[in-house]
Short mmCIF file of C-alpha atoms in Angstrom, two decimals:
data_model
loop_
_atom_site.label_atom_id
_atom_site.label_comp_id
_atom_site.label_asym_id
_atom_site.label_seq_id
_atom_site.Cartn_x
_atom_site.Cartn_y
_atom_site.Cartn_z
CA UNK A 1 -52.98 -68.54 233.75
CA UNK A 2 -54.82 -69.50 236.92
CA UNK A 3 -53.21 -71.40 239.75
CA UNK A 4 -55.02 -73.74 242.07
CA UNK A 5 -54.35 -74.11 245.76
CA UNK A 6 -52.34 -77.25 244.96
CA UNK A 7 -49.82 -75.39 242.80
CA UNK A 8 -49.65 -71.98 244.43
CA UNK A 9 -47.02 -70.90 246.92
CA UNK A 10 -48.33 -69.44 250.17
CA UNK A 11 -48.97 -65.72 249.74
CA UNK A 12 -48.37 -62.81 252.08
CA UNK A 13 -45.98 -64.75 254.31
CA UNK A 14 -42.80 -62.67 254.32
CA UNK A 15 -41.91 -59.10 255.17
CA UNK A 16 -38.55 -57.40 254.74
CA UNK A 17 -37.02 -58.82 257.99
CA UNK A 18 -38.04 -62.39 257.14
CA UNK A 19 -36.57 -62.23 253.63
CA UNK A 20 -33.39 -60.64 254.98
CA UNK A 21 -33.13 -63.50 257.49
CA UNK A 22 -33.50 -66.03 254.66
CA UNK A 23 -30.80 -64.31 252.61
CA UNK A 24 -28.35 -63.68 255.46
CA UNK A 25 -28.73 -67.27 256.62
CA UNK A 26 -27.71 -68.45 253.16
CA UNK A 27 -24.66 -66.20 253.38
CA UNK A 28 -23.83 -67.86 256.75
CA UNK A 29 -21.95 -65.04 258.55
CA UNK A 30 -20.06 -67.25 261.01
CA UNK A 31 -18.98 -69.59 258.21
CA UNK A 32 -17.73 -66.59 256.24
CA UNK A 33 -15.84 -65.31 259.27
CA UNK A 34 -14.21 -68.66 259.97
CA UNK A 35 -13.64 -69.95 256.43
CA UNK A 36 -13.96 -67.33 253.68
CA UNK A 37 -12.34 -64.23 255.20
CA UNK A 38 -9.16 -66.12 256.23
CA UNK A 39 -8.86 -67.40 252.64
CA UNK A 40 -9.26 -63.87 251.28
CA UNK A 41 -6.63 -62.62 253.72
CA UNK A 42 -4.22 -65.42 252.79
CA UNK A 43 -4.59 -65.30 249.00
CA UNK A 44 -6.01 -61.85 248.35
CA UNK A 45 -4.97 -58.43 249.55
CA UNK A 46 -4.12 -59.52 253.10
CA UNK A 47 -4.68 -56.73 255.60
CA UNK A 48 -6.70 -54.80 253.03
CA UNK A 49 -9.46 -57.42 252.92
CA UNK A 50 -12.04 -55.16 254.68
CA UNK A 51 -11.69 -52.69 251.80
CA UNK A 52 -12.24 -55.53 249.31
CA UNK A 53 -15.50 -56.33 251.12
CA UNK A 54 -16.65 -52.72 250.78
CA UNK A 55 -15.76 -52.62 247.06
CA UNK A 56 -17.76 -55.78 246.36
CA UNK A 57 -20.72 -54.50 248.41
CA UNK A 58 -20.76 -51.22 246.46
CA UNK A 59 -20.63 -53.10 243.14
CA UNK A 60 -23.55 -55.31 244.17
CA UNK A 61 -25.53 -52.29 245.37
CA UNK A 62 -25.15 -50.72 241.93
CA UNK A 63 -26.53 -53.90 240.37
CA UNK A 64 -29.30 -53.94 242.99
CA UNK A 65 -30.51 -50.51 241.84
CA UNK A 66 -31.51 -51.95 238.47
CA UNK A 67 -32.52 -55.26 240.01
CA UNK A 68 -34.93 -53.40 242.28
CA UNK A 69 -36.56 -51.69 239.31
CA UNK A 70 -36.96 -55.07 237.62
CA UNK A 71 -38.56 -56.73 240.63
CA UNK A 72 -41.15 -53.95 240.74
CA UNK A 73 -42.33 -55.11 237.32
CA UNK A 74 -41.88 -58.86 237.76
CA UNK A 75 -42.71 -61.14 240.66
CA UNK A 76 -41.90 -64.81 240.15
CA UNK A 77 -40.52 -67.74 242.14
CA UNK A 78 -38.02 -68.32 239.34
CA UNK A 79 -35.81 -65.47 240.52
CA UNK A 80 -33.06 -64.66 238.03
CA UNK A 81 -34.45 -67.19 235.53
CA UNK A 82 -37.60 -65.08 235.27
CA UNK A 83 -35.61 -61.85 234.93
CA UNK A 84 -33.51 -63.27 232.09
CA UNK A 85 -36.59 -64.50 230.20
CA UNK A 86 -37.98 -60.97 230.30
CA UNK A 87 -34.69 -59.31 229.44
CA UNK A 88 -32.87 -61.63 227.05
CA UNK A 89 -35.61 -63.93 225.79
CA UNK A 90 -36.80 -67.48 226.31
CA UNK A 91 -33.67 -69.41 225.20
CA UNK A 92 -31.38 -67.35 227.45
CA UNK A 93 -33.89 -67.64 230.27
CA UNK A 94 -34.09 -71.39 229.85
CA UNK A 95 -30.29 -71.70 229.93
CA UNK A 96 -30.12 -69.49 233.02
CA UNK A 97 -32.84 -71.49 234.73
CA UNK A 98 -31.02 -74.76 234.07
CA UNK A 99 -27.67 -73.39 235.29
CA UNK A 100 -29.30 -71.95 238.42
CA UNK A 101 -31.24 -75.13 239.14
CA UNK A 102 -28.19 -77.36 238.71
CA UNK A 103 -26.01 -74.96 240.68
CA UNK A 104 -28.34 -74.60 243.65
CA UNK A 105 -29.06 -78.32 243.85
CA UNK A 106 -25.39 -79.28 243.67
CA UNK A 107 -24.60 -76.58 246.24
CA UNK A 108 -27.05 -78.20 248.67
CA UNK A 109 -25.28 -81.56 248.22
CA UNK A 110 -21.95 -79.91 249.02
CA UNK A 111 -23.46 -78.19 252.03
CA UNK A 112 -24.61 -81.59 253.30
CA UNK A 113 -20.99 -82.73 253.29
CA UNK A 114 -19.87 -79.55 255.05
CA UNK A 115 -22.36 -79.73 257.90
CA UNK A 116 -21.88 -83.49 258.25
CA UNK A 117 -18.11 -83.12 258.53
CA UNK A 118 -18.05 -80.21 260.97
CA UNK A 119 -20.71 -81.87 263.14
CA UNK A 120 -19.34 -85.42 263.19
CA UNK A 121 -15.59 -84.75 263.01
CA UNK A 122 -15.22 -81.38 264.76
CA UNK A 123 -18.11 -80.32 267.02
CA UNK A 124 -19.06 -83.66 268.58
CA UNK A 125 -15.45 -84.72 269.36
CA UNK A 126 -14.73 -81.30 270.88
CA UNK A 127 -17.87 -81.21 273.04
CA UNK A 128 -18.65 -84.85 273.84
CA UNK A 129 -15.46 -86.67 272.88
CA UNK A 130 -17.22 -88.81 270.27
CA UNK A 131 -16.83 -88.85 266.50
CA UNK A 132 -19.62 -89.89 264.15
CA UNK A 133 -19.67 -90.64 260.44
CA UNK A 134 -20.12 -87.43 258.45
CA UNK A 135 -22.79 -88.91 256.17
CA UNK A 136 -24.89 -90.02 259.14
CA UNK A 137 -24.69 -86.55 260.68
CA UNK A 138 -25.43 -84.90 257.35
CA UNK A 139 -28.39 -87.22 256.74
CA UNK A 140 -29.95 -86.48 260.13
CA UNK A 141 -29.50 -82.72 259.91
CA UNK A 142 -30.62 -82.52 256.29
CA UNK A 143 -33.74 -84.49 257.19
CA UNK A 144 -34.53 -81.90 259.86
CA UNK A 145 -33.93 -79.17 257.27
CA UNK A 146 -36.32 -80.89 254.85
CA UNK A 147 -39.06 -81.20 257.47
CA UNK A 148 -38.70 -77.55 258.47
CA UNK A 149 -38.89 -76.45 254.83
CA UNK A 150 -42.07 -78.52 254.34
CA UNK A 151 -43.62 -76.72 257.30
CA UNK A 152 -43.80 -73.49 255.32
CA UNK A 153 -41.53 -70.60 254.53
CA UNK A 154 -42.59 -68.67 257.65
CA UNK A 155 -41.25 -71.51 259.84
CA UNK A 156 -37.95 -71.42 257.98
CA UNK A 157 -37.78 -67.66 258.45
CA UNK A 158 -38.28 -67.97 262.23
CA UNK A 159 -35.62 -70.67 262.62
CA UNK A 160 -33.18 -68.77 260.43
CA UNK A 161 -33.85 -65.55 262.30
CA UNK A 162 -32.88 -67.13 265.62
CA UNK A 163 -29.74 -68.69 264.12
CA UNK A 164 -28.77 -65.42 262.49
CA UNK A 165 -29.09 -63.42 265.70
CA UNK A 166 -26.78 -65.87 267.48
CA UNK A 167 -24.24 -65.69 264.65
CA UNK A 168 -24.23 -61.90 264.61
CA UNK A 169 -23.85 -61.70 268.39
CA UNK A 170 -20.75 -63.91 268.21
CA UNK A 171 -19.14 -61.98 265.36
CA UNK A 172 -19.85 -58.58 266.89
CA UNK A 173 -18.61 -59.70 270.32
CA UNK A 174 -15.38 -60.91 268.76
CA UNK A 175 -14.95 -57.83 266.58
CA UNK A 176 -15.57 -55.32 269.36
CA UNK A 177 -13.28 -57.23 271.73
CA UNK A 178 -10.43 -57.09 269.21
CA UNK A 179 -10.99 -53.52 268.05
CA UNK A 180 -11.29 -52.12 271.56
CA UNK A 181 -8.02 -53.79 272.53
CA UNK A 182 -6.28 -52.62 269.34
CA UNK A 183 -7.63 -49.08 269.57
CA UNK A 184 -9.77 -49.29 266.41
CA UNK A 185 -6.64 -49.07 264.27
CA UNK A 186 -7.52 -47.79 260.77
CA UNK A 187 -4.51 -49.25 258.95
CA UNK A 188 -6.71 -51.93 257.38
CA UNK A 189 -8.23 -49.11 255.33
CA UNK A 190 -5.36 -46.62 254.98
CA UNK A 191 -2.83 -49.26 253.90
CA UNK A 192 -5.20 -51.47 251.88
CA UNK A 193 -3.41 -50.95 248.56
CA UNK A 194 0.11 -50.35 249.78
CA UNK A 195 2.87 -52.68 248.45
CA UNK A 196 3.69 -53.87 251.96
CA UNK A 197 0.14 -55.18 252.37
CA UNK A 198 -0.26 -56.58 248.86
CA UNK A 199 3.07 -58.45 248.79
CA UNK A 200 2.43 -62.07 247.81
CA UNK A 201 -1.25 -61.47 247.25
CA UNK A 202 -3.66 -60.10 244.67
CA UNK A 203 -6.46 -57.59 245.01
CA UNK A 204 -8.31 -59.44 242.23
CA UNK A 205 -8.19 -62.76 244.07
CA UNK A 206 -9.24 -60.92 247.22
CA UNK A 207 -12.25 -59.43 245.44
CA UNK A 208 -13.16 -62.84 244.00
CA UNK A 209 -13.04 -64.63 247.34
CA UNK A 210 -14.92 -61.84 249.08
CA UNK A 211 -17.56 -61.95 246.33
CA UNK A 212 -18.20 -65.61 247.17
CA UNK A 213 -19.13 -64.42 250.67
CA UNK A 214 -22.13 -62.58 249.18
CA UNK A 215 -23.55 -65.67 247.44
CA UNK A 216 -27.18 -65.89 248.54
CA UNK A 217 -28.20 -62.23 248.28
CA UNK A 218 -29.86 -62.98 244.93
CA UNK A 219 -32.39 -65.22 246.69
CA UNK A 220 -34.58 -62.21 247.55
CA UNK A 221 -36.35 -62.49 244.17
CA UNK A 222 -37.09 -66.19 244.70
CA UNK A 223 -39.48 -65.32 247.52
CA UNK A 224 -41.37 -62.60 245.65
CA UNK A 225 -44.58 -64.61 245.34
CA UNK A 226 -44.55 -65.30 249.08
CA UNK A 227 -43.76 -61.72 250.10
CA UNK A 228 -46.11 -59.05 251.34
CA UNK A 229 -46.33 -56.26 248.76
CA UNK A 230 -43.43 -57.71 246.74
CA UNK A 231 -42.85 -54.56 244.69
CA UNK A 232 -41.69 -52.81 247.85
CA UNK A 233 -40.56 -55.73 249.97
CA UNK A 234 -38.13 -57.36 247.51
CA UNK A 235 -36.14 -54.21 246.60
CA UNK A 236 -35.91 -53.15 250.24
CA UNK A 237 -34.85 -56.63 251.35
CA UNK A 238 -32.18 -56.70 248.62
CA UNK A 239 -30.69 -53.37 249.67
CA UNK A 240 -30.79 -54.25 253.37
CA UNK A 241 -29.25 -57.69 252.77
CA UNK A 242 -26.30 -56.37 250.74
CA UNK A 243 -25.63 -53.52 253.18
CA UNK A 244 -25.82 -55.75 256.26
CA UNK A 245 -23.65 -58.44 254.65
CA UNK A 246 -21.10 -55.84 253.59
CA UNK A 247 -20.93 -54.09 256.95
CA UNK A 248 -20.80 -57.32 258.94
CA UNK A 249 -18.07 -58.90 256.80
CA UNK A 250 -16.05 -55.68 256.65
CA UNK A 251 -16.29 -55.30 260.43
CA UNK A 252 -15.28 -58.92 261.05
CA UNK A 253 -12.46 -58.65 258.52
CA UNK A 254 -11.25 -55.45 260.17
CA UNK A 255 -11.11 -57.24 263.52
CA UNK A 256 -9.22 -60.24 262.12
CA UNK A 257 -6.53 -58.22 260.35
CA UNK A 258 -6.20 -55.86 263.33
CA UNK A 259 -5.64 -58.83 265.62
CA UNK A 260 -2.99 -60.23 263.27
CA UNK A 261 -1.39 -56.92 262.40
CA UNK A 262 -2.33 -55.38 259.07
CA UNK A 263 1.11 -55.81 257.49
CA UNK A 264 1.52 -59.37 258.84
CA UNK A 265 -2.05 -60.57 258.22
CA UNK A 266 -1.31 -62.41 255.00
CA UNK A 267 1.67 -64.32 256.38
CA UNK A 268 -0.31 -65.24 259.50
CA UNK A 269 -3.24 -66.37 257.39
CA UNK A 270 -1.05 -68.63 255.27
CA UNK A 271 0.52 -70.12 258.42
CA UNK A 272 -2.91 -71.20 259.68
CA UNK A 273 -4.39 -72.17 256.31
CA UNK A 274 -3.76 -75.92 256.53
CA UNK A 275 -5.57 -76.24 259.87
CA UNK A 276 -8.25 -73.71 258.95
CA UNK A 277 -8.29 -72.43 262.52
CA UNK A 278 -7.26 -68.78 262.12
CA UNK A 279 -10.51 -67.14 263.24
CA UNK A 280 -11.26 -69.83 265.83
CA UNK A 281 -7.80 -69.27 267.33
CA UNK A 282 -8.44 -65.53 267.53
CA UNK A 283 -11.89 -65.98 269.06
CA UNK A 284 -10.41 -68.20 271.77
CA UNK A 285 -7.58 -65.71 272.33
CA UNK A 286 -9.82 -62.65 272.69
CA UNK A 287 -13.00 -64.16 274.15
CA UNK A 288 -11.70 -67.22 276.00
CA UNK A 289 -11.86 -71.01 275.49
CA UNK A 290 -15.56 -71.24 276.36
CA UNK A 291 -16.45 -68.84 273.56
CA UNK A 292 -14.08 -70.79 271.31
CA UNK A 293 -16.19 -73.89 271.88
CA UNK A 294 -19.40 -71.89 271.41
CA UNK A 295 -17.98 -70.62 268.12
CA UNK A 296 -17.63 -74.20 266.87
CA UNK A 297 -21.23 -74.90 267.86
CA UNK A 298 -22.39 -71.75 266.09
CA UNK A 299 -20.41 -72.79 263.04
CA UNK A 300 -22.62 -75.88 262.86
CA UNK A 301 -25.69 -73.68 263.48
CA UNK A 302 -24.52 -71.39 260.69
CA UNK A 303 -24.09 -74.30 258.30
CA UNK A 304 -27.51 -75.67 259.28
CA UNK A 305 -29.11 -72.29 258.59
CA UNK A 306 -27.36 -72.04 255.23
CA UNK A 307 -28.52 -75.56 254.34
CA UNK A 308 -32.11 -74.60 255.13
CA UNK A 309 -31.89 -71.37 253.13
CA UNK A 310 -30.34 -72.99 250.05
CA UNK A 311 -32.73 -75.95 250.28
CA UNK A 312 -35.63 -73.48 250.01
CA UNK A 313 -33.94 -71.65 247.13
CA UNK A 314 -33.13 -74.81 245.16
CA UNK A 315 -36.70 -76.03 245.56
CA UNK A 316 -38.13 -72.77 244.24
CA UNK A 317 -36.13 -73.03 241.03
CA UNK A 318 -37.40 -76.59 240.57
CA UNK A 319 -40.93 -75.40 241.36
CA UNK A 320 -40.76 -72.48 238.91
CA UNK A 321 -39.40 -74.59 236.05
CA UNK A 322 -41.98 -77.26 236.81
CA UNK A 323 -44.79 -74.72 236.72
CA UNK A 324 -43.50 -73.47 233.37
CA UNK A 325 -43.45 -77.16 232.25
CA UNK A 326 -39.76 -76.98 231.40
CA UNK A 327 -39.33 -79.68 234.02
CA UNK A 328 -42.09 -82.16 234.95
CA UNK A 329 -45.27 -80.32 235.93
CA UNK A 330 -45.71 -82.32 239.15
CA UNK A 331 -42.77 -80.40 240.65
CA UNK A 332 -45.10 -77.40 240.92
CA UNK A 333 -47.25 -79.02 243.60
CA UNK A 334 -47.53 -77.33 247.00
CA UNK A 335 -48.86 -78.62 250.31
CA UNK A 336 -51.45 -77.00 252.57
CA UNK A 337 -48.70 -74.77 254.04
CA UNK A 338 -47.91 -73.42 250.60
CA UNK A 339 -44.50 -75.13 250.51
CA UNK A 340 -43.33 -76.67 247.20
CA UNK A 341 -43.34 -80.15 248.71
CA UNK A 342 -42.32 -82.19 245.67
CA UNK A 343 -39.55 -79.81 244.66
CA UNK A 344 -38.25 -79.93 248.23
CA UNK A 345 -38.38 -83.74 248.16
CA UNK A 346 -36.46 -83.88 244.87
CA UNK A 347 -33.74 -81.60 246.21
CA UNK A 348 -33.59 -83.62 249.43
CA UNK A 349 -33.19 -86.94 247.60
CA UNK A 350 -30.75 -85.44 245.10
CA UNK A 351 -28.50 -84.20 247.91
CA UNK A 352 -28.54 -87.55 249.69
CA UNK A 353 -27.79 -89.49 246.50
CA UNK A 354 -24.91 -87.25 245.41
CA UNK A 355 -23.39 -87.44 248.90
CA UNK A 356 -23.84 -91.23 248.93
CA UNK A 357 -21.95 -91.51 245.64
CA UNK A 358 -18.97 -89.81 247.26
CA UNK A 359 -19.25 -92.14 250.25
CA UNK A 360 -19.01 -95.31 248.18
CA UNK A 361 -17.20 -94.34 244.99
CA UNK A 362 -15.02 -91.20 245.25
CA UNK A 363 -11.91 -91.14 247.44
CA UNK A 364 -13.68 -93.06 250.18
CA UNK A 365 -10.79 -92.62 252.62
CA UNK A 366 -10.83 -88.84 252.32
CA UNK A 367 -13.13 -86.62 254.41
CA UNK A 368 -15.83 -84.80 252.39
CA UNK A 369 -14.12 -81.47 252.96
CA UNK A 370 -11.63 -82.57 250.27
CA UNK A 371 -14.06 -84.31 247.90
CA UNK A 372 -17.81 -83.60 248.03
CA UNK A 373 -17.52 -80.08 249.44
CA UNK A 374 -15.25 -78.69 246.68
CA UNK A 375 -17.53 -80.20 244.05
CA UNK A 376 -20.78 -78.98 245.58
CA UNK A 377 -19.83 -75.57 246.93
CA UNK A 378 -17.29 -74.78 244.20
CA UNK A 379 -19.59 -75.64 241.31
CA UNK A 380 -22.61 -74.10 243.01
CA UNK A 381 -20.78 -70.84 243.69
CA UNK A 382 -19.52 -70.60 240.11
CA UNK A 383 -23.01 -71.31 238.73
CA UNK A 384 -24.67 -68.68 240.90
CA UNK A 385 -22.03 -66.07 240.02
CA UNK A 386 -22.61 -66.64 236.31
CA UNK A 387 -26.38 -66.48 236.77
CA UNK A 388 -25.98 -63.17 238.62
CA UNK A 389 -23.94 -61.74 235.73
CA UNK A 390 -26.48 -62.90 233.12
CA UNK A 391 -29.33 -61.42 235.17
CA UNK A 392 -27.48 -58.10 235.47
CA UNK A 393 -27.15 -57.95 231.68
CA UNK A 394 -30.83 -58.87 231.31
CA UNK A 395 -31.85 -55.93 233.51
CA UNK A 396 -29.88 -53.47 231.36
CA UNK A 397 -31.18 -54.89 228.07
CA UNK A 398 -34.79 -55.02 229.29
CA UNK A 399 -34.94 -51.36 230.23
CA UNK A 400 -32.98 -50.19 227.16
CA UNK A 401 -35.42 -52.08 224.95
CA UNK A 402 -38.26 -50.22 226.68
CA UNK A 403 -36.31 -46.96 226.25
CA UNK A 404 -36.77 -46.23 229.91
CA UNK A 405 -35.80 -42.59 230.63
CA UNK A 406 -34.30 -43.35 234.06
CA UNK A 407 -30.68 -43.63 232.92
CA UNK A 408 -29.08 -43.92 236.33
CA UNK A 409 -31.31 -46.61 237.84
CA UNK A 410 -31.88 -48.68 234.70
CA UNK A 411 -28.63 -48.34 232.75
CA UNK A 412 -25.61 -46.72 234.41
CA UNK A 413 -25.82 -48.30 237.88
CA UNK A 414 -26.87 -51.82 236.76
CA UNK A 415 -24.40 -51.57 233.87
CA UNK A 416 -21.51 -51.01 236.26
CA UNK A 417 -22.90 -53.81 238.42
CA UNK A 418 -22.95 -56.11 235.39
CA UNK A 419 -19.30 -55.35 234.59
CA UNK A 420 -18.36 -56.12 238.20
CA UNK A 421 -20.33 -59.39 238.25
CA UNK A 422 -18.88 -60.36 234.88
CA UNK A 423 -15.39 -59.74 236.26
CA UNK A 424 -16.12 -61.89 239.32
CA UNK A 425 -17.46 -64.68 237.08
CA UNK A 426 -14.42 -64.63 234.78
CA UNK A 427 -12.09 -64.59 237.78
CA UNK A 428 -13.99 -67.54 239.25
CA UNK A 429 -13.57 -69.49 236.02
CA UNK A 430 -9.87 -68.70 235.79
CA UNK A 431 -9.28 -69.55 239.45
CA UNK A 432 -11.83 -72.31 239.92
CA UNK A 433 -9.45 -74.53 241.87
CA UNK A 434 -9.09 -71.72 244.44
CA UNK A 435 -12.85 -71.11 244.61
CA UNK A 436 -13.50 -74.84 245.01
CA UNK A 437 -10.55 -75.44 247.32
CA UNK A 438 -9.32 -78.44 245.33
CA UNK A 439 -7.42 -79.21 242.14
CA UNK A 440 -8.66 -82.81 241.84
CA UNK A 441 -9.43 -83.75 238.25
CA UNK A 442 -13.15 -84.28 238.93
CA UNK A 443 -13.25 -80.74 240.36
CA UNK A 444 -11.23 -79.04 237.61
CA UNK A 445 -13.52 -80.37 234.84
CA UNK A 446 -16.72 -79.13 236.51
CA UNK A 447 -16.90 -75.81 234.60
CA UNK A 448 -17.45 -77.90 231.47
CA UNK A 449 -20.77 -78.99 232.98
CA UNK A 450 -21.86 -75.37 232.53
CA UNK A 451 -20.87 -75.53 228.87
CA UNK A 452 -23.02 -78.65 228.56
CA UNK A 453 -25.89 -76.80 230.28
CA UNK A 454 -25.62 -73.95 227.76
CA UNK A 455 -25.62 -76.32 224.77
CA UNK A 456 -28.34 -78.46 226.29
CA UNK A 457 -30.44 -75.41 227.10
CA UNK A 458 -30.21 -74.12 223.53
CA UNK A 459 -31.14 -77.51 222.09
CA UNK A 460 -34.01 -77.88 224.56
CA UNK A 461 -35.29 -74.40 223.70
CA UNK A 462 -35.18 -75.31 220.00
CA UNK A 463 -37.05 -78.55 220.72
CA UNK A 464 -39.75 -76.75 222.70
CA UNK A 465 -40.12 -74.06 220.04
CA UNK A 466 -40.56 -76.56 217.20
CA UNK A 467 -42.22 -79.55 218.89
CA UNK A 468 -44.01 -78.09 221.92
CA UNK A 469 -44.69 -74.45 221.05
CA UNK A 470 -47.34 -73.99 223.75
CA UNK A 471 -44.79 -74.71 226.46
CA UNK A 472 -42.24 -72.47 224.73
CA UNK A 473 -44.69 -69.57 224.53
CA UNK A 474 -45.77 -70.32 228.08
CA UNK A 475 -42.30 -69.50 229.40
CA UNK A 476 -43.21 -65.85 228.96
CA UNK A 477 -46.91 -66.22 229.76
CA UNK A 478 -46.04 -67.79 233.10
CA UNK A 479 -44.14 -64.63 233.99
CA UNK A 480 -46.78 -62.26 232.68
CA UNK A 481 -49.34 -63.76 235.05
CA UNK A 482 -47.35 -62.33 237.95
CA UNK A 483 -46.53 -58.93 236.45
CA UNK A 484 -49.73 -57.39 237.78
CA UNK A 485 -50.63 -59.01 241.07
CA UNK A 486 -54.20 -58.33 242.19
CA UNK A 487 -54.81 -56.90 245.62
CA UNK A 488 -56.09 -60.23 246.95
CA UNK A 489 -53.22 -62.24 245.45
CA UNK A 490 -51.94 -62.95 248.93
CA UNK A 491 -54.97 -65.07 249.80
CA UNK A 492 -54.26 -68.79 249.93
CA UNK A 493 -57.18 -71.18 249.93
CA UNK A 494 -56.43 -74.33 251.88
#
């Protein structure tokens, strides 16, 4: 299968640092520090949260060992969709692609509500004393995100790199300030599983909430076609991303629980849960009110960076499925910069329309943090977790079918990773109201959308196989065309 310059993503654009920036920006370190870690402390294993971060990171690294072997054999903008096609077959791949595409696109809509709310209702009133409508703020910032994404993936990587550096500086400054003043107390690790720390909480809920803080690491495979030497770049970027995310979150979590007192961390977290200001309060206490205000600004920067990263990821799933003709072929059109312009436009319009529906039809008096955000981020997170678990199984099955002799890297390590990801997915389903942050009826029923996607995917696969066999066979052919990339595959003819 030959691609023209109008349907080919820009080649040779991204090295390991750029891909790591794209992934870490999606993870949004400051957002995790301000929102996710306090939730894990409040509802999980309290002062032992840093250990939960390390456990999740180790589980994901085990999966990444097999994932890395897979990406050496397969380079495709479809990410986990492509991996599942190779490992579990076309129907499973089609289902995975649909779940991932729906999940990422809905996630972007939720992220629009998040950044709009924190900009219009939090940052602007705090800095300038004015409050603006969240949808207006979200629309303006999402439009900037869309224009940046259209400018090419290298532009996104530069912007995200700058944002990420600022986020890391803030978190490390806060963490070192706390830990120096508390004498680098190790109780967060030595007492992690003691009854006095776990009282009122659950290590399983802690692991689940911490696992949501790693959502985005899987995006490394989405940029394989745009990477330099993808067989080396993608595995390295995956390892680096998981390790950096794990260390950064564990370090920040250590600082938070040390500031609160390891044994009292959970009670303190619950006391601040309604206002959601636990980490911001600690930053202001240890770094001063000016840094507290800067932290709010960087929260918006963090959300903007995450929006840009997930916008790129969502578009690449649309692009890949369009190129495979599962979705309309015109989605696989790129501009002169090699950006999937139509897929980006579809995701942009989809996000605006979904957000607009919540403005005019769903709890119009409620801020989006209680309506759109739980729907978008909750459903998106659940979808991505399930896709990760399916991909982990696909890696194991693929290499066992080939009878690969490397038992550790192709069976044992990814097998343990699959069990961990499966556990996280089941926990997310059983505790979806906690993951989403809402128990509204339109939130609680969202997991059934995934059931519909599974049924719809199976029926669509059957339709393609019987009525449009060329497209059905092409699901695998599209992947094969990228299995052996020629040396000059990076060249992009404008």
